[in-house]
Short mmCIF file of C-alpha atoms in Angstrom, two decimals:
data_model
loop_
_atom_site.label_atom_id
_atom_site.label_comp_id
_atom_site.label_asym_id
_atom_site.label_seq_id
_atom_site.Cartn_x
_atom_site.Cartn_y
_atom_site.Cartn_z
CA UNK A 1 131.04 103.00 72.20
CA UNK A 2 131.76 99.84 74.50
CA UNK A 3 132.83 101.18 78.14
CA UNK A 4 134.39 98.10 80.95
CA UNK A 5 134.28 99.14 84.16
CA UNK A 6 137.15 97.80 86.67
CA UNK A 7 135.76 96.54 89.79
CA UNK A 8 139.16 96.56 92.30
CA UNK A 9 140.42 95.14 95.64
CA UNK A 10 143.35 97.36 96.09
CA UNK A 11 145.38 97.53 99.23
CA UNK A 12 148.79 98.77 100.48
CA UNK A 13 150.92 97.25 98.03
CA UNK A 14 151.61 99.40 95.37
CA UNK A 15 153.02 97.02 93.01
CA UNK A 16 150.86 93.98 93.71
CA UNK A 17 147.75 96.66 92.60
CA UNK A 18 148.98 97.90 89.44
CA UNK A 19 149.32 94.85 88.27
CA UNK A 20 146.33 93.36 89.22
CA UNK A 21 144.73 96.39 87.38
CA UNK A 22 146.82 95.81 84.58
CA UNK A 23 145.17 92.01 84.90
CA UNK A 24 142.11 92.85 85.08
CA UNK A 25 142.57 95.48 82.23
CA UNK A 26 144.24 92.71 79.98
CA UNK A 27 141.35 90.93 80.29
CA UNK A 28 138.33 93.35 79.92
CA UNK A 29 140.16 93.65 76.07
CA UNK A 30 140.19 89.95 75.58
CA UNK A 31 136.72 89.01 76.88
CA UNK A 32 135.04 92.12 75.93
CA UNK A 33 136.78 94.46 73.33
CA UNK A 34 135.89 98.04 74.93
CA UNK A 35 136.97 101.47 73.65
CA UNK A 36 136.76 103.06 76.89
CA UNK A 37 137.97 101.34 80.04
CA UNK A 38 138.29 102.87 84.17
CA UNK A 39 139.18 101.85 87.24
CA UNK A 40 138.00 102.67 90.94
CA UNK A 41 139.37 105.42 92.89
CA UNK A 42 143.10 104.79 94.49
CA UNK A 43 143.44 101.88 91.92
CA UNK A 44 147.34 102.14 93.20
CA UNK A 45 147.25 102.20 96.37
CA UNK A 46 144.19 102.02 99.13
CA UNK A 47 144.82 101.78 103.19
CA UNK A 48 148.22 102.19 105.08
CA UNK A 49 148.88 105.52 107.24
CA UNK A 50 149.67 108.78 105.97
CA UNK A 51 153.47 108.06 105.49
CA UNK A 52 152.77 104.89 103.64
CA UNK A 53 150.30 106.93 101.33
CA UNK A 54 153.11 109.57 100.81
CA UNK A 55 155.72 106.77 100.14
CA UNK A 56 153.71 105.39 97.85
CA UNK A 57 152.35 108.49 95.74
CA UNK A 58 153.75 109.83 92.72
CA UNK A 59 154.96 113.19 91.03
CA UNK A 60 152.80 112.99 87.61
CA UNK A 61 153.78 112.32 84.81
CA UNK A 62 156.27 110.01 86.74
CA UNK A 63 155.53 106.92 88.46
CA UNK A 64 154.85 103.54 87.85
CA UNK A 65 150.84 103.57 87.92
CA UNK A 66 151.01 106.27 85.23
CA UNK A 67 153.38 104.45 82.87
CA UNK A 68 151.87 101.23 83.23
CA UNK A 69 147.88 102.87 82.08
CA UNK A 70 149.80 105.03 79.46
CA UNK A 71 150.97 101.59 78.08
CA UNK A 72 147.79 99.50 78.12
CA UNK A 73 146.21 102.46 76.33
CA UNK A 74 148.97 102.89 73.54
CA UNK A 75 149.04 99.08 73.41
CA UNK A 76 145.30 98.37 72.93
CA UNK A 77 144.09 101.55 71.34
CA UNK A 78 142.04 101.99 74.36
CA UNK A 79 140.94 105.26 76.24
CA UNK A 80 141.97 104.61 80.05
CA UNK A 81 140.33 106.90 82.33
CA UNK A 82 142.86 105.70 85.04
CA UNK A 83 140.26 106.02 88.33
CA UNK A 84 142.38 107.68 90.83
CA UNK A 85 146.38 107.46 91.59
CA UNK A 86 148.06 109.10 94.41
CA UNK A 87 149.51 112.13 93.63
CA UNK A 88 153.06 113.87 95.25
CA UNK A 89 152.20 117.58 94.87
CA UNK A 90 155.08 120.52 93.51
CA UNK A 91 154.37 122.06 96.99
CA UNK A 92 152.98 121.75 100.39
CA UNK A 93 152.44 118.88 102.57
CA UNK A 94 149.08 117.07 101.28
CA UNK A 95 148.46 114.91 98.49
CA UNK A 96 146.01 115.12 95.47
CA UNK A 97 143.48 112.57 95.05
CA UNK A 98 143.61 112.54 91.17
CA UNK A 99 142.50 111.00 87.91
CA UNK A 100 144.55 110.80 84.77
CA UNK A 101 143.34 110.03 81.28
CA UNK A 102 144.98 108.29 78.67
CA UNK A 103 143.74 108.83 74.61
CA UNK A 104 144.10 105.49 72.21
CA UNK A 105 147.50 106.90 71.82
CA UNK A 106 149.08 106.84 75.20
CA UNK A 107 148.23 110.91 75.28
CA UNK A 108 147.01 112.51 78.72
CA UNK A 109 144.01 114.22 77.49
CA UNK A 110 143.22 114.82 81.45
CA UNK A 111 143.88 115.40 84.69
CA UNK A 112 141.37 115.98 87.70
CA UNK A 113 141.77 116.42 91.02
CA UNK A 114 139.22 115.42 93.47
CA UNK A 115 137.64 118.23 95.07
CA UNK A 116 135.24 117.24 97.81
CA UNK A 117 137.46 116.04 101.19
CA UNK A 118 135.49 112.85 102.96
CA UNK A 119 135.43 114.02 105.97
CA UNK A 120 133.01 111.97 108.14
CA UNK A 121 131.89 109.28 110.95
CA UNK A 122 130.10 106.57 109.05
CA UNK A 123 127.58 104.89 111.43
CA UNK A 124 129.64 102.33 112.64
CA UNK A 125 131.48 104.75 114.23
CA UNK A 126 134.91 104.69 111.68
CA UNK A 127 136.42 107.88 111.06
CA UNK A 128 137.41 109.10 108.23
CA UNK A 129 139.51 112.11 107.50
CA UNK A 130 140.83 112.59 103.90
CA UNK A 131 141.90 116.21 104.40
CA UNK A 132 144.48 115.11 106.62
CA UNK A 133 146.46 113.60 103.73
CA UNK A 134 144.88 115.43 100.61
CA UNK A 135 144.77 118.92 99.60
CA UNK A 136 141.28 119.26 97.19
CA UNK A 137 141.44 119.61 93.66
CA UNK A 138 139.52 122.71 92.52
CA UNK A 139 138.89 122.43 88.29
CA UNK A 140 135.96 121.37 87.11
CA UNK A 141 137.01 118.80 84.67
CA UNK A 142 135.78 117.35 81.02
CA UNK A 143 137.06 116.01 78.18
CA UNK A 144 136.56 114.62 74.58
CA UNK A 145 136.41 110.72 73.79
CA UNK A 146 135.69 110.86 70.24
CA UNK A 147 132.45 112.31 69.22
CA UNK A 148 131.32 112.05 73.26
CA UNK A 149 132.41 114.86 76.67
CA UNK A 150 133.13 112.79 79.20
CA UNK A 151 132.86 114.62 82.88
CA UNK A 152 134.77 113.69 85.58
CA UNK A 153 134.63 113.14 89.54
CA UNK A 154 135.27 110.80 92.22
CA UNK A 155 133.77 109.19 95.02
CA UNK A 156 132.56 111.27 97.62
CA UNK A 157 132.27 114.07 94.76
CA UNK A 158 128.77 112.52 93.90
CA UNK A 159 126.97 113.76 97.31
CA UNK A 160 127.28 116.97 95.86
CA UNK A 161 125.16 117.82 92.35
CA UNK A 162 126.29 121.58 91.62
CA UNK A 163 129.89 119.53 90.75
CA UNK A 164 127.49 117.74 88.22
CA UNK A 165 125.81 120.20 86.78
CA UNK A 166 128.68 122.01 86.38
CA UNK A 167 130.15 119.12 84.23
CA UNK A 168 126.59 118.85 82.22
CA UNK A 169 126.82 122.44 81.33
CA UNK A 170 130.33 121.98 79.92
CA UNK A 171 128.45 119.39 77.32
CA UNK A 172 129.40 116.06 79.78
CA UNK A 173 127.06 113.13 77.90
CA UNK A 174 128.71 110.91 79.94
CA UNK A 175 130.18 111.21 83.89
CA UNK A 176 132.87 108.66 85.40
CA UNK A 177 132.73 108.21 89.11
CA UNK A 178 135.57 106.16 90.22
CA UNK A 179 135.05 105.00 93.88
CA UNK A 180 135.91 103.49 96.32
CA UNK A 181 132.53 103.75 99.03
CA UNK A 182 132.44 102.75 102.38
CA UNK A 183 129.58 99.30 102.97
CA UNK A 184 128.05 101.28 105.31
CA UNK A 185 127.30 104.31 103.80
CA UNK A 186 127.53 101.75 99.73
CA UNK A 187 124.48 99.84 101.05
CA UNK A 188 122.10 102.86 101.59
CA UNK A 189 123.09 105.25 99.12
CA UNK A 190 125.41 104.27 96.05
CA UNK A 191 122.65 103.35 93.58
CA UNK A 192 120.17 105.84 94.50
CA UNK A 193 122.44 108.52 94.09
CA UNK A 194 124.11 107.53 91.24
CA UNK A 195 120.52 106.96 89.52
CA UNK A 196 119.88 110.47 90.71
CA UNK A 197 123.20 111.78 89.28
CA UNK A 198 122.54 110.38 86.22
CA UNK A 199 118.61 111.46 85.99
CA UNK A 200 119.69 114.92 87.26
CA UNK A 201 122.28 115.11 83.98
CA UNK A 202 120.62 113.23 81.58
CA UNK A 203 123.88 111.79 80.89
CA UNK A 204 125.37 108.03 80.78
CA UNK A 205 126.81 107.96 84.63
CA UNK A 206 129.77 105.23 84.91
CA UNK A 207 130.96 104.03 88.44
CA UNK A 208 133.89 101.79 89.18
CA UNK A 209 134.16 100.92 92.52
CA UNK A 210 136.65 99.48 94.98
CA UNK A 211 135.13 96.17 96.52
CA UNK A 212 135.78 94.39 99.85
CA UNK A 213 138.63 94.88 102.53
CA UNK A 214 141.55 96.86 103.05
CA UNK A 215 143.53 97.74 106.19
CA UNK A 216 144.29 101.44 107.99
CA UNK A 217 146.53 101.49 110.69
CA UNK A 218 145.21 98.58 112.79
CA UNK A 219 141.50 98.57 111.65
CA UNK A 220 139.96 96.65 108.83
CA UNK A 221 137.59 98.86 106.40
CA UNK A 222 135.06 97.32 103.65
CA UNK A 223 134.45 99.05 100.81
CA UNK A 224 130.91 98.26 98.80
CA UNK A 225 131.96 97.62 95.34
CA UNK A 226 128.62 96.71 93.19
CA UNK A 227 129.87 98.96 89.96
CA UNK A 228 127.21 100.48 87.63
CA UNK A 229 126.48 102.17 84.49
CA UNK A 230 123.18 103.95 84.37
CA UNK A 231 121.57 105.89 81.69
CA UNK A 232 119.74 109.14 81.06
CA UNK A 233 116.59 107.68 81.67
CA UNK A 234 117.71 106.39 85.33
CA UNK A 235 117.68 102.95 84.37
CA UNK A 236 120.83 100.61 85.92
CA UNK A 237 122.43 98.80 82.47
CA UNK A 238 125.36 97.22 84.02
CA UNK A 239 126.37 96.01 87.19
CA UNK A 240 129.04 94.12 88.89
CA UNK A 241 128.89 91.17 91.10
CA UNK A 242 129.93 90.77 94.57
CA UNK A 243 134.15 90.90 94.06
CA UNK A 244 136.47 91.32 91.53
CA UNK A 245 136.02 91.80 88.05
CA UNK A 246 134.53 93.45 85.50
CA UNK A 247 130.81 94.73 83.98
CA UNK A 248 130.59 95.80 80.58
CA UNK A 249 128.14 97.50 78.38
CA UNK A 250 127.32 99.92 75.30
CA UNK A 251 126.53 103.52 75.22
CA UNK A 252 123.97 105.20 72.92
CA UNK A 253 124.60 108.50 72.41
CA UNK A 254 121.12 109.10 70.65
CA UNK A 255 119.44 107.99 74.54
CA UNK A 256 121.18 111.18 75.39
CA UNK A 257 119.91 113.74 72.88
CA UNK A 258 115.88 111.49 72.88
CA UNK A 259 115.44 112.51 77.00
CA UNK A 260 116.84 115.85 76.81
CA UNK A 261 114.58 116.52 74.50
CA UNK A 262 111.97 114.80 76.23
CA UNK A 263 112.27 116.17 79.49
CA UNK A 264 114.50 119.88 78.32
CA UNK A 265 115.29 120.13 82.00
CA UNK A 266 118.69 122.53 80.91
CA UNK A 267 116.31 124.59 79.26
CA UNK A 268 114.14 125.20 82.25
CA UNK A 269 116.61 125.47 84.94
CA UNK A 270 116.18 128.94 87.07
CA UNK A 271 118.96 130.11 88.81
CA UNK A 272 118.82 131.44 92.34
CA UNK A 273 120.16 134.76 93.45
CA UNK A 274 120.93 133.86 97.25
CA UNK A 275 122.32 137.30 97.68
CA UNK A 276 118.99 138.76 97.49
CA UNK A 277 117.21 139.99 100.62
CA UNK A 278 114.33 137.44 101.43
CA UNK A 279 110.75 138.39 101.68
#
C-alpha cells in the first residue's frame, strides 16, 4: 500500500484551507498515485480565538471540510484519513478535536476524537490551553484499510504510550498521528518520539504535520512541520522538507509480522497491578 502524507500551513481561513488541502490532495494522486492519503491536525482551520474556532467548526456529518474529503475519496478511490476538523458538539460548550475517515467509496469508516488536552507553557514562555475550547475525546479508535488496522491519534496524543498500546492490542499495524507541533517543543522531541512510538508498537507510525506560522489573538505561533513515516524497526522512511507539500512512501506489511516475531515484545509484556500494597 502507497500512503502520502499532507504537510499543511493552515490558518484562520476556513475556506482558503480546505482548498489548499484539496490542492495539495489533487496533487499527491497525480504525482504519486497513493491508496491511503492524511492530513495534519486542524487541516480546516488553525489559530483565531475561541469564537472564531466555534464559528468556524462543524456539526459532523455536515460541513464543508467533511464534504469536500468525502469527495476526493469517492472521486479518486482513495482512503482519506482526514487529520483533524473542528468539531460543533450535540451538547455543551467545548469543541472536539476530531478525525474523520473516508473508505475508497466516500464511506466514514471512522471517527476519533482526540483525547489528550495540550495543556502547557512551551519554553518560550507561549501558553497553550486546548481544554479551554475542546472537550477530550475518550474511544480508543482503529479501523480496517483493506487487509491492514490502522490506529488512530493526534498530536499531543503521542506523549502518552498506554493510548498506543492500547491501539497495538486492538491489531493497529499501522498508527496515523496528524499534528500540528509546536517548533519549540518539534525540534527536541517529534522524531524521537515518534521513532519510539513506532519501536514501542512495532507498527508503521505515519505523521502529518502542520508546518510554519499561524496567528492567535495577537501572537504569532510556529508550528515544526518535518512529516514522517517510520517503520517497525525504528527506521525514518519518509520525510518532508521544510514547507508545504507532500512525502510519500510504501508500506510492507510483512516488516510488521518479521520484527514481531523477532523481538515478540506483545508476548512478553507483564502487566502491573498498582493497586497492590508495595513492599
Amino acid at each position: 500500500m502507497k500512503v502520502s502524507l499532507i504537510q499543511m500551513n493552515s490558518v484562520s481561513d476556513k475556506s482558503a484551507n480546505i482548498e489548499a488541502a484539496a490542492r495539495l490532495i489533487e496533487r499527491a494522486v497525480a504525482e504519486e498515485g497513493p491508496d491511503w492519503v492524511s492530513l495534519p491536525e486542524c487541516f480546516d482551520f488553525l489559530g483565531g480565538d475561541r469564537a472564531d474556532k466555534f464559528g468556524a467548526a462543524e456539526k459532523l456529518p455536515d460541513g464543508p471540510a467533511y464534504a469536500a474529503m468525502q469527495a476526493l475519496a469517492s472521486r479518486h478511490k482513495i482512503f482519506i484519513h482526514a487529520g483533524s476538523i473542528l468539531e460543533k458538539p450535540e451538547q455543551g460548550d467545548r469543541l472536539h478535536n476530531t478525525t474523520v475517515v473516508f473508505d475508497r467509496g466516500g464511506t466514514e469508516i471512522a471517527r476519533y476524537r482526540k483525547i489528550h488536552m495540550f495543556d502547557v507553557t512551551t519554553p518560550d514562555g507561549a501558553q497553550y490551553r486546548e481544554s479551554n475550547s475542546f472537550a477530550p475525546g475518550e474511544a480508543v479508535v482503529t479501523y480496517p484499510c483493506e487487509d491492514m488496522i490502522v490506529g488512530c491519534s493526534i498530536c499531543y496524543d503521542l506523549r502518552f504510550p498506554d493510548l498506543f498500546q492500547a491501539l497495538a492490542a486492538r491489531g493497529a499495524q499501522m498508527i496515523a498521528l496528524p499534528a500540528a507541533f509546536t517548533q519549540q517543543t518539534g525540534k527536541d522531541h517529534w522524531e524521537v518520539l515518534c521513532r519510539a512510538r513506532a519501536i514501542e508498537t512495532q507498527t508503521f507510525f505515519c505523521a502529518p504535520a502542520q508546518t510554519g506560522a499561524h496567528v492567535v489573538g495577537n501572537e504569532k505561533r510556529l508550528t515544526y512541520g518535518h512529516s514522517l513515516v517510520v517503520d517497525p524497526w525504528g527506521h525514518v522512511i519518509a520525510k518532508a522538507s521544510d514547507g508545504v507539500g507532500i512525502v510519500s512512501t510504501r508500506i510492507d506489511l510483512s516488516q510488521v509480522d518479521r520484527v514481531r516475531r523477532q523481538i515478540p515484545v506483545a508476548q512478553h509484556k507483564v502487566r502491573f497491578d498498582l493497586s497492590a500494597p508495595e513492599h
